[in-house]
PDB file of C-alpha atoms in Angstrom:
ATOM      1  CA  UNK A  30       0.078  -0.034   0.051  1.00  0.00           C
ATOM      2  CA  UNK A  31       1.377   3.370  -0.774  1.00  0.00           C
ATOM      3  CA  UNK A  32       1.875   5.557   2.040  1.00  0.00           C
ATOM      4  CA  UNK A  33       0.783   8.987   2.282  1.00  0.00           C
ATOM      5  CA  UNK A  34       2.800  12.048   3.836  1.00  0.00           C
ATOM      6  CA  UNK A  35       1.420  15.639   4.526  1.00  0.00           C
ATOM      7  CA  UNK A  36       3.975  18.786   4.514  1.00  0.00           C
ATOM      8  CA  UNK A  37       3.391  21.959   5.447  1.00  0.00           C
ATOM      9  CA  UNK A  38       5.730  24.988   3.815  1.00  0.00           C
ATOM     10  CA  UNK A  39       6.081  22.901   0.918  1.00  0.00           C
ATOM     11  CA  UNK A  40       6.595  26.289  -1.211  1.00  0.00           C
ATOM     12  CA  UNK A  41      10.365  26.606  -1.138  1.00  0.00           C
ATOM     13  CA  UNK A  42      13.297  25.756   0.951  1.00  0.00           C
ATOM     14  CA  UNK A  43      13.434  22.200   3.142  1.00  0.00           C
ATOM     15  CA  UNK A  44       9.686  21.675   1.886  1.00  0.00           C
ATOM     16  CA  UNK A  45       9.821  22.034  -1.678  1.00  0.00           C
ATOM     17  CA  UNK A  46      13.011  19.276  -1.180  1.00  0.00           C
ATOM     18  CA  UNK A  47      10.930  17.428   1.127  1.00  0.00           C
ATOM     19  CA  UNK A  48       8.256  16.949  -1.080  1.00  0.00           C
ATOM     20  CA  UNK A  49      10.550  15.843  -4.178  1.00  0.00           C
ATOM     21  CA  UNK A  50      12.232  13.363  -1.823  1.00  0.00           C
ATOM     22  CA  UNK A  51       9.053  11.654  -0.791  1.00  0.00           C
ATOM     23  CA  UNK A  52       7.960  11.598  -4.111  1.00  0.00           C
ATOM     24  CA  UNK A  53      11.029   9.975  -5.586  1.00  0.00           C
ATOM     25  CA  UNK A  54      10.802   7.413  -2.891  1.00  0.00           C
ATOM     26  CA  UNK A  55       7.209   6.620  -4.501  1.00  0.00           C
ATOM     27  CA  UNK A  56       5.120   8.510  -1.657  1.00  0.00           C
ATOM     28  CA  UNK A  57       2.088   9.845  -2.401  1.00  0.00           C
ATOM     29  CA  UNK A  58       2.470  13.296  -1.245  1.00  0.00           C
ATOM     30  CA  UNK A  59       0.188  16.429   0.103  1.00  0.00           C
ATOM     31  CA  UNK A  60       2.191  19.767  -0.736  1.00  0.00           C
ATOM     32  CA  UNK A  61       0.519  22.555   1.385  1.00  0.00           C
ATOM     33  CA  UNK A  62       1.195  25.956   1.224  1.00  0.00           C
ATOM     34  CA  UNK A  63      -0.604  29.020   1.500  1.00  0.00           C
ATOM     35  CA  UNK A  64      -1.367  30.100  -1.704  1.00  0.00           C
ATOM     36  CA  UNK A  65      -1.386  26.788  -3.955  1.00  0.00           C
ATOM     37  CA  UNK A  66      -1.092  29.444  -6.821  1.00  0.00           C
ATOM     38  CA  UNK A  67       2.561  29.932  -6.274  1.00  0.00           C
ATOM     39  CA  UNK A  68       3.332  26.185  -6.500  1.00  0.00           C
ATOM     40  CA  UNK A  69       5.349  25.662  -9.862  1.00  0.00           C
ATOM     41  CA  UNK A  70       6.635  22.490  -9.463  1.00  0.00           C
ATOM     42  CA  UNK A  71       5.890  19.225 -12.281  1.00  0.00           C
ATOM     43  CA  UNK A  72       2.633  17.616 -11.825  1.00  0.00           C
ATOM     44  CA  UNK A  73       2.364  14.105 -10.496  1.00  0.00           C
ATOM     45  CA  UNK A  74      -0.105  11.476  -9.999  1.00  0.00           C
ATOM     46  CA  UNK A  75       0.719  10.679  -6.557  1.00  0.00           C
ATOM     47  CA  UNK A  76       1.141  14.726  -5.387  1.00  0.00           C
ATOM     48  CA  UNK A  77      -1.476  16.890  -4.312  1.00  0.00           C
ATOM     49  CA  UNK A  78      -1.043  20.866  -3.961  1.00  0.00           C
ATOM     50  CA  UNK A  79      -3.424  21.899  -1.190  1.00  0.00           C
ATOM     51  CA  UNK A  80      -3.665  25.032   0.620  1.00  0.00           C
ATOM     52  CA  UNK A  81      -3.158  25.070   4.225  1.00  0.00           C
ATOM     53  CA  UNK A  82      -2.571  28.026   6.978  1.00  0.00           C
ATOM     54  CA  UNK A  83      -1.384  26.648   9.879  1.00  0.00           C
ATOM     55  CA  UNK A  84      -2.581  29.681  11.501  1.00  0.00           C
ATOM     56  CA  UNK A  85      -5.878  28.826  10.507  1.00  0.00           C
ATOM     57  CA  UNK A  86      -7.838  26.160  11.852  1.00  0.00           C
ATOM     58  CA  UNK A  87     -10.328  25.734   9.495  1.00  0.00           C
ATOM     59  CA  UNK A  88      -7.630  25.361   6.757  1.00  0.00           C
ATOM     60  CA  UNK A  89      -5.471  22.769   8.363  1.00  0.00           C
ATOM     61  CA  UNK A  90      -8.577  20.777   8.956  1.00  0.00           C
ATOM     62  CA  UNK A  91      -9.819  21.132   5.135  1.00  0.00           C
ATOM     63  CA  UNK A  92      -6.214  20.116   4.347  1.00  0.00           C
ATOM     64  CA  UNK A  93      -6.115  16.872   6.151  1.00  0.00           C
ATOM     65  CA  UNK A  94     -10.164  16.230   4.674  1.00  0.00           C
ATOM     66  CA  UNK A  95      -8.720  16.563   1.362  1.00  0.00           C
ATOM     67  CA  UNK A  96      -5.569  14.384   1.878  1.00  0.00           C
ATOM     68  CA  UNK A  97      -7.781  11.433   2.656  1.00  0.00           C
ATOM     69  CA  UNK A  98     -10.412  12.172   0.154  1.00  0.00           C
ATOM     70  CA  UNK A  99      -7.425  12.147  -2.308  1.00  0.00           C
ATOM     71  CA  UNK A 100      -5.625   9.202  -1.167  1.00  0.00           C
ATOM     72  CA  UNK A 101      -7.868   7.322   1.337  1.00  0.00           C
ATOM     73  CA  UNK A 102      -5.449   7.597   3.985  1.00  0.00           C
ATOM     74  CA  UNK A 103      -2.824   9.586   6.010  1.00  0.00           C
ATOM     75  CA  UNK A 104       0.303   8.048   7.619  1.00  0.00           C
ATOM     76  CA  UNK A 105       2.573  10.829   8.516  1.00  0.00           C
ATOM     77  CA  UNK A 106       2.403  14.989   8.944  1.00  0.00           C
ATOM     78  CA  UNK A 107       5.633  17.017   8.482  1.00  0.00           C
ATOM     79  CA  UNK A 108       5.380  20.014  10.440  1.00  0.00           C
ATOM     80  CA  UNK A 109       7.888  22.133   8.181  1.00  0.00           C
ATOM     81  CA  UNK A 110       6.209  25.484   8.035  1.00  0.00           C
ATOM     82  CA  UNK A 111       7.815  28.168  10.258  1.00  0.00           C
ATOM     83  CA  UNK A 112       8.960  31.901  10.288  1.00  0.00           C
ATOM     84  CA  UNK A 113      12.301  33.150  11.539  1.00  0.00           C
ATOM     85  CA  UNK A 114      13.078  35.943  13.805  1.00  0.00           C
ATOM     86  CA  UNK A 115      16.336  37.715  14.065  1.00  0.00           C
ATOM     87  CA  UNK A 116      16.135  40.543  16.566  1.00  0.00           C
ATOM     88  CA  UNK A 117      16.854  42.319  19.711  1.00  0.00           C
ATOM     89  CA  UNK A 118      14.214  41.114  22.157  1.00  0.00           C
ATOM     90  CA  UNK A 119      13.546  44.458  23.807  1.00  0.00           C
ATOM     91  CA  UNK A 120      12.893  46.116  20.667  1.00  0.00           C
ATOM     92  CA  UNK A 121      10.362  43.832  19.269  1.00  0.00           C
ATOM     93  CA  UNK A 122       6.890  44.178  19.231  1.00  0.00           C
ATOM     94  CA  UNK A 123       4.864  41.840  21.132  1.00  0.00           C
ATOM     95  CA  UNK A 124       2.489  41.028  18.364  1.00  0.00           C
ATOM     96  CA  UNK A 125       5.473  39.799  16.162  1.00  0.00           C
ATOM     97  CA  UNK A 126       6.467  37.556  18.609  1.00  0.00           C
ATOM     98  CA  UNK A 127       2.574  36.060  19.284  1.00  0.00           C
ATOM     99  CA  UNK A 128       2.773  35.713  15.412  1.00  0.00           C
ATOM    100  CA  UNK A 129       5.972  34.123  15.475  1.00  0.00           C
ATOM    101  CA  UNK A 130       4.764  31.229  18.263  1.00  0.00           C
ATOM    102  CA  UNK A 131       1.201  31.086  16.218  1.00  0.00           C
ATOM    103  CA  UNK A 132       3.661  29.606  13.487  1.00  0.00           C
ATOM    104  CA  UNK A 133       5.863  27.797  15.190  1.00  0.00           C
ATOM    105  CA  UNK A 134       4.066  26.366  17.824  1.00  0.00           C
ATOM    106  CA  UNK A 135       0.541  26.632  17.881  1.00  0.00           C
ATOM    107  CA  UNK A 136       0.840  26.166  13.735  1.00  0.00           C
ATOM    108  CA  UNK A 137       2.083  22.226  14.396  1.00  0.00           C
ATOM    109  CA  UNK A 138      -0.430  21.729  17.409  1.00  0.00           C
ATOM    110  CA  UNK A 139      -3.202  22.573  14.969  1.00  0.00           C
ATOM    111  CA  UNK A 140      -2.012  20.085  12.182  1.00  0.00           C
ATOM    112  CA  UNK A 141      -1.311  17.248  14.910  1.00  0.00           C
ATOM    113  CA  UNK A 142      -4.850  17.638  16.514  1.00  0.00           C
ATOM    114  CA  UNK A 143      -6.469  17.398  12.921  1.00  0.00           C
ATOM    115  CA  UNK A 144      -4.171  14.232  11.902  1.00  0.00           C
ATOM    116  CA  UNK A 145      -4.752  12.254  15.186  1.00  0.00           C
ATOM    117  CA  UNK A 146      -8.238  11.124  14.407  1.00  0.00           C
ATOM    118  CA  UNK A 147      -7.229  10.070  11.166  1.00  0.00           C
ATOM    119  CA  UNK A 148      -4.491   8.015  12.827  1.00  0.00           C
ATOM    120  CA  UNK A 149      -6.635   6.407  15.331  1.00  0.00           C
ATOM    121  CA  UNK A 150      -9.024   5.274  12.693  1.00  0.00           C
ATOM    122  CA  UNK A 151      -6.170   3.823  10.974  1.00  0.00           C
ATOM    123  CA  UNK A 152      -4.203   2.526  13.900  1.00  0.00           C
ATOM    124  CA  UNK A 153      -1.323   4.880  13.853  1.00  0.00           C
ATOM    125  CA  UNK A 154       0.675   7.333  12.241  1.00  0.00           C
ATOM    126  CA  UNK A 155       3.582   9.475  12.658  1.00  0.00           C
ATOM    127  CA  UNK A 156       4.663  13.095  13.471  1.00  0.00           C
ATOM    128  CA  UNK A 157       7.658  14.492  11.993  1.00  0.00           C
ATOM    129  CA  UNK A 158       8.384  18.221  13.386  1.00  0.00           C
ATOM    130  CA  UNK A 159      11.300  20.603  12.027  1.00  0.00           C
ATOM    131  CA  UNK A 160      12.545  22.338  14.628  1.00  0.00           C
ATOM    132  CA  UNK A 161      16.040  24.114  14.615  1.00  0.00           C
ATOM    133  CA  UNK A 162      19.372  23.775  16.422  1.00  0.00           C
ATOM    134  CA  UNK A 163      18.486  26.877  18.019  1.00  0.00           C
ATOM    135  CA  UNK A 164      16.304  24.904  20.264  1.00  0.00           C
ATOM    136  CA  UNK A 165      18.843  23.427  22.069  1.00  0.00           C
ATOM    137  CA  UNK A 166      21.633  26.316  21.801  1.00  0.00           C
ATOM    138  CA  UNK A 167      19.979  29.461  21.653  1.00  0.00           C
ATOM    139  CA  UNK A 168      22.219  31.585  19.594  1.00  0.00           C
ATOM    140  CA  UNK A 169      22.283  35.695  20.041  1.00  0.00           C
ATOM    141  CA  UNK A 170      19.327  37.620  18.462  1.00  0.00           C
ATOM    142  CA  UNK A 171      17.139  34.668  18.537  1.00  0.00           C
ATOM    143  CA  UNK A 172      15.604  34.960  21.916  1.00  0.00           C
ATOM    144  CA  UNK A 173      11.953  34.361  20.364  1.00  0.00           C
ATOM    145  CA  UNK A 174      12.984  32.399  17.597  1.00  0.00           C
ATOM    146  CA  UNK A 175      14.881  30.265  19.579  1.00  0.00           C
ATOM    147  CA  UNK A 176      12.428  30.128  22.150  1.00  0.00           C
ATOM    148  CA  UNK A 177       9.416  29.031  19.769  1.00  0.00           C
ATOM    149  CA  UNK A 178      11.485  26.076  18.342  1.00  0.00           C
ATOM    150  CA  UNK A 179      12.637  25.104  22.130  1.00  0.00           C
ATOM    151  CA  UNK A 180       8.994  25.191  22.753  1.00  0.00           C
ATOM    152  CA  UNK A 181       8.418  22.718  19.618  1.00  0.00           C
ATOM    153  CA  UNK A 182      10.841  20.398  20.676  1.00  0.00           C
ATOM    154  CA  UNK A 183       9.846  19.980  24.348  1.00  0.00           C
ATOM    155  CA  UNK A 184       6.140  19.600  23.132  1.00  0.00           C
ATOM    156  CA  UNK A 185       7.288  16.531  20.478  1.00  0.00           C
ATOM    157  CA  UNK A 186       9.208  14.887  23.272  1.00  0.00           C
ATOM    158  CA  UNK A 187       6.435  15.028  25.759  1.00  0.00           C
ATOM    159  CA  UNK A 188       4.119  14.044  23.217  1.00  0.00           C
ATOM    160  CA  UNK A 189       6.029  11.259  22.042  1.00  0.00           C
ATOM    161  CA  UNK A 190       4.965   9.330  25.703  1.00  0.00           C
ATOM    162  CA  UNK A 191       1.421  10.574  25.225  1.00  0.00           C
ATOM    163  CA  UNK A 192       0.646   8.763  21.936  1.00  0.00           C
ATOM    164  CA  UNK A 193       3.063   5.849  22.020  1.00  0.00           C
ATOM    165  CA  UNK A 194       0.195   3.372  23.086  1.00  0.00           C
ATOM    166  CA  UNK A 195      -1.818   4.962  20.252  1.00  0.00           C
ATOM    167  CA  UNK A 196       0.506   3.865  17.794  1.00  0.00           C
ATOM    168  CA  UNK A 197       1.867   7.429  16.907  1.00  0.00           C
ATOM    169  CA  UNK A 198       5.338   8.251  16.614  1.00  0.00           C
ATOM    170  CA  UNK A 199       6.595  11.570  17.269  1.00  0.00           C
ATOM    171  CA  UNK A 200      10.304  12.383  15.725  1.00  0.00           C
ATOM    172  CA  UNK A 201      11.762  15.913  15.714  1.00  0.00           C
ATOM    173  CA  UNK A 202      14.635  16.806  12.590  1.00  0.00           C
ATOM    174  CA  UNK A 203      16.605  19.483  14.063  1.00  0.00           C
ATOM    175  CA  UNK A 204      18.653  21.528  11.147  1.00  0.00           C
ATOM    176  CA  UNK A 205      21.474  23.919  11.722  1.00  0.00           C
ATOM    177  CA  UNK A 206      21.964  27.142   9.448  1.00  0.00           C
ATOM    178  CA  UNK A 207      21.367  26.268   5.908  1.00  0.00           C
ATOM    179  CA  UNK A 208      22.607  28.875   3.861  1.00  0.00           C
ATOM    180  CA  UNK A 209      21.047  28.183   0.420  1.00  0.00           C
ATOM    181  CA  UNK A 210      17.599  28.365   1.688  1.00  0.00           C
ATOM    182  CA  UNK A 211      15.749  32.098   1.702  1.00  0.00           C
ATOM    183  CA  UNK A 212      15.421  31.763   5.517  1.00  0.00           C
ATOM    184  CA  UNK A 213      18.346  33.902   6.177  1.00  0.00           C
ATOM    185  CA  UNK A 214      17.372  36.806   3.721  1.00  0.00           C
ATOM    186  CA  UNK A 215      13.720  36.320   5.415  1.00  0.00           C
ATOM    187  CA  UNK A 216      15.075  36.900   8.784  1.00  0.00           C
ATOM    188  CA  UNK A 217      17.498  40.009   7.649  1.00  0.00           C
ATOM    189  CA  UNK A 218      14.795  41.476   6.313  1.00  0.00           C
ATOM    190  CA  UNK A 219      12.492  41.346   9.439  1.00  0.00           C
ATOM    191  CA  UNK A 220      15.425  42.369  11.356  1.00  0.00           C
ATOM    192  CA  UNK A 221      16.074  45.774   9.512  1.00  0.00           C
ATOM    193  CA  UNK A 222      12.300  46.229  10.217  1.00  0.00           C
ATOM    194  CA  UNK A 223      12.784  46.057  13.826  1.00  0.00           C
ATOM    195  CA  UNK A 224      15.956  48.407  14.672  1.00  0.00           C
ATOM    196  CA  UNK A 225      18.367  47.849  17.688  1.00  0.00           C
ATOM    197  CA  UNK A 226      18.583  50.176  20.473  1.00  0.00           C
ATOM    198  CA  UNK A 227      21.557  52.022  20.087  1.00  0.00           C
ATOM    199  CA  UNK A 228      23.046  50.609  23.321  1.00  0.00           C
ATOM    200  CA  UNK A 229      22.826  47.324  21.755  1.00  0.00           C
ATOM    201  CA  UNK A 230      24.486  48.554  18.333  1.00  0.00           C
ATOM    202  CA  UNK A 231      28.248  47.127  19.348  1.00  0.00           C
ATOM    203  CA  UNK A 232      26.832  43.693  20.331  1.00  0.00           C
ATOM    204  CA  UNK A 233      24.598  43.439  17.313  1.00  0.00           C
ATOM    205  CA  UNK A 234      27.586  44.520  14.871  1.00  0.00           C
ATOM    206  CA  UNK A 235      29.541  41.938  16.183  1.00  0.00           C
ATOM    207  CA  UNK A 236      27.139  39.404  16.199  1.00  0.00           C
ATOM    208  CA  UNK A 237      26.641  39.923  12.479  1.00  0.00           C
ATOM    209  CA  UNK A 238      29.986  39.954  11.506  1.00  0.00           C
ATOM    210  CA  UNK A 239      29.866  36.181  13.051  1.00  0.00           C
ATOM    211  CA  UNK A 240      28.145  35.252   9.954  1.00  0.00           C
ATOM    212  CA  UNK A 241      30.823  36.664   7.574  1.00  0.00           C
ATOM    213  CA  UNK A 242      32.935  33.671   8.571  1.00  0.00           C
ATOM    214  CA  UNK A 243      33.547  31.134   6.057  1.00  0.00           C
ATOM    215  CA  UNK A 244      33.046  27.397   7.563  1.00  0.00           C
ATOM    216  CA  UNK A 245      35.098  24.462   6.141  1.00  0.00           C
ATOM    217  CA  UNK A 246      33.172  23.158   2.918  1.00  0.00           C
ATOM    218  CA  UNK A 247      30.232  21.037   3.701  1.00  0.00           C
ATOM    219  CA  UNK A 248      30.043  21.965   7.354  1.00  0.00           C
ATOM    220  CA  UNK A 249      26.422  23.585   6.897  1.00  0.00           C
ATOM    221  CA  UNK A 250      23.611  21.197   5.678  1.00  0.00           C
ATOM    222  CA  UNK A 251      21.555  21.555   2.314  1.00  0.00           C
ATOM    223  CA  UNK A 252      18.290  21.519   1.875  1.00  0.00           C
ATOM    224  CA  UNK A 253      18.649  18.174   0.616  1.00  0.00           C
ATOM    225  CA  UNK A 254      20.191  17.183   3.601  1.00  0.00           C
ATOM    226  CA  UNK A 255      17.481  18.214   5.737  1.00  0.00           C
ATOM    227  CA  UNK A 256      14.849  16.509   3.086  1.00  0.00           C
ATOM    228  CA  UNK A 257      16.822  13.340   3.601  1.00  0.00           C
ATOM    229  CA  UNK A 258      16.699  13.575   7.478  1.00  0.00           C
ATOM    230  CA  UNK A 259      13.084  14.236   7.294  1.00  0.00           C
ATOM    231  CA  UNK A 260      12.207  11.017   5.174  1.00  0.00           C
ATOM    232  CA  UNK A 261      14.334   9.106   7.398  1.00  0.00           C
ATOM    233  CA  UNK A 262      12.703  10.289  10.431  1.00  0.00           C
ATOM    234  CA  UNK A 263       9.251   9.313   8.789  1.00  0.00           C
ATOM    235  CA  UNK A 264      10.481   5.812   7.822  1.00  0.00           C
ATOM    236  CA  UNK A 265      12.599   5.061  11.089  1.00  0.00           C
ATOM    237  CA  UNK A 266      12.407   1.802  12.750  1.00  0.00           C
ATOM    238  CA  UNK A 267      15.180   2.138  15.471  1.00  0.00           C
ATOM    239  CA  UNK A 268      13.461   4.077  18.052  1.00  0.00           C
ATOM    240  CA  UNK A 269      15.760   7.160  17.190  1.00  0.00           C
ATOM    241  CA  UNK A 270      13.589  10.396  17.987  1.00  0.00           C
ATOM    242  CA  UNK A 271      16.007  13.083  17.210  1.00  0.00           C
ATOM    243  CA  UNK A 272      17.503  13.623  13.697  1.00  0.00           C
ATOM    244  CA  UNK A 273      20.094  16.457  13.876  1.00  0.00           C
ATOM    245  CA  UNK A 274      21.664  17.825  10.617  1.00  0.00           C
ATOM    246  CA  UNK A 275      24.204  19.877   9.678  1.00  0.00           C
ATOM    247  CA  UNK A 276      27.970  20.083  11.443  1.00  0.00           C
ATOM    248  CA  UNK A 277      26.749  23.113  13.453  1.00  0.00           C
ATOM    249  CA  UNK A 278      24.074  21.489  14.971  1.00  0.00           C
ATOM    250  CA  UNK A 279      26.199  18.278  15.811  1.00  0.00           C
ATOM    251  CA  UNK A 280      29.099  20.838  17.312  1.00  0.00           C
ATOM    252  CA  UNK A 281      26.245  21.814  19.511  1.00  0.00           C
ATOM    253  CA  UNK A 282      25.549  18.419  20.434  1.00  0.00           C
ATOM    254  CA  UNK A 283      28.681  17.480  21.556  1.00  0.00           C
ATOM    255  CA  UNK A 284      28.903  20.939  23.415  1.00  0.00           C
ATOM    256  CA  UNK A 285      25.944  20.055  25.400  1.00  0.00           C
ATOM    257  CA  UNK A 286      27.591  16.501  26.549  1.00  0.00           C
ATOM    258  CA  UNK A 287      30.198  18.607  28.626  1.00  0.00           C
ATOM    259  CA  UNK A 288      29.701  19.225  32.553  1.00  0.00           C
ATOM    260  CA  UNK A 289      27.467  22.528  32.749  1.00  0.00           C
ATOM    261  CA  UNK A 290      30.518  24.449  33.932  1.00  0.00           C
ATOM    262  CA  UNK A 291      32.366  23.646  30.207  1.00  0.00           C
ATOM    263  CA  UNK A 292      29.106  24.102  28.334  1.00  0.00           C
ATOM    264  CA  UNK A 293      28.761  27.491  29.773  1.00  0.00           C
ATOM    265  CA  UNK A 294      32.001  28.313  29.180  1.00  0.00           C
ATOM    266  CA  UNK A 295      31.833  27.321  25.580  1.00  0.00           C
ATOM    267  CA  UNK A 296      28.609  29.224  24.811  1.00  0.00           C
ATOM    268  CA  UNK A 297      29.778  32.219  26.627  1.00  0.00           C
ATOM    269  CA  UNK A 298      32.963  32.318  24.787  1.00  0.00           C
ATOM    270  CA  UNK A 299      31.161  31.681  21.327  1.00  0.00           C
ATOM    271  CA  UNK A 300      28.639  34.199  21.477  1.00  0.00           C
ATOM    272  CA  UNK A 301      30.565  36.910  24.048  1.00  0.00           C
ATOM    273  CA  UNK A 302      29.740  40.783  23.671  1.00  0.00           C
ATOM    274  CA  UNK A 303      33.265  41.188  24.134  1.00  0.00           C
TER     275      UNK A 303
END
């Protein structure tokens, strides 16, 4: 039986490559995005392009219904849709932070809530939530963004316990920085719209300079690396719950395995204000 996956945020970046990966592996794919007219991929018998806004409960419900109407079942949901934010917390309007959490945390919750009755009827299913290395290792100027991804990660781990007896597995894919996506351009644009207070400018300039340092070739992940990890999470039978992607993510994981005092020294040295 051909399996079916619903992927949010399919218009570009991780989502677009994840759609291609699952199609190549022979799955039925429900590629969702806020505006289906923006989809310019090749048509496929196993592909349904569907409107879905993770901030709109009725839109989410309609997309899940469309998936089961078209393919008869839904085996995996991939919560990939997300928003970025690069800003000084003090200067960031609360409404902007609420919108961020609505997309990055409450959005996946809406999708999962809509999918669970389908999984119950089928006797099981799988949830793959795409978080970020910022969830485990918060970075400067990403207090709100890292907080949203950390919330999604904690939610995912707790949900894994709740759903295990229902035959539903919960997996987390944790990418680091992926230079080839439009994510950094998106976050940079939002950063420009939220000017940093003057007192923060020296620190902000130092942190921005960090992004100009060229890492060794292959250090950062690519979109295809993330798509491969998502597919691995969707098909994993080993019990692994977290799939880290990228050299920066692996470095932060190694740092976390140090004693607390050593970890604090590492992070303060790495992200020091002076």
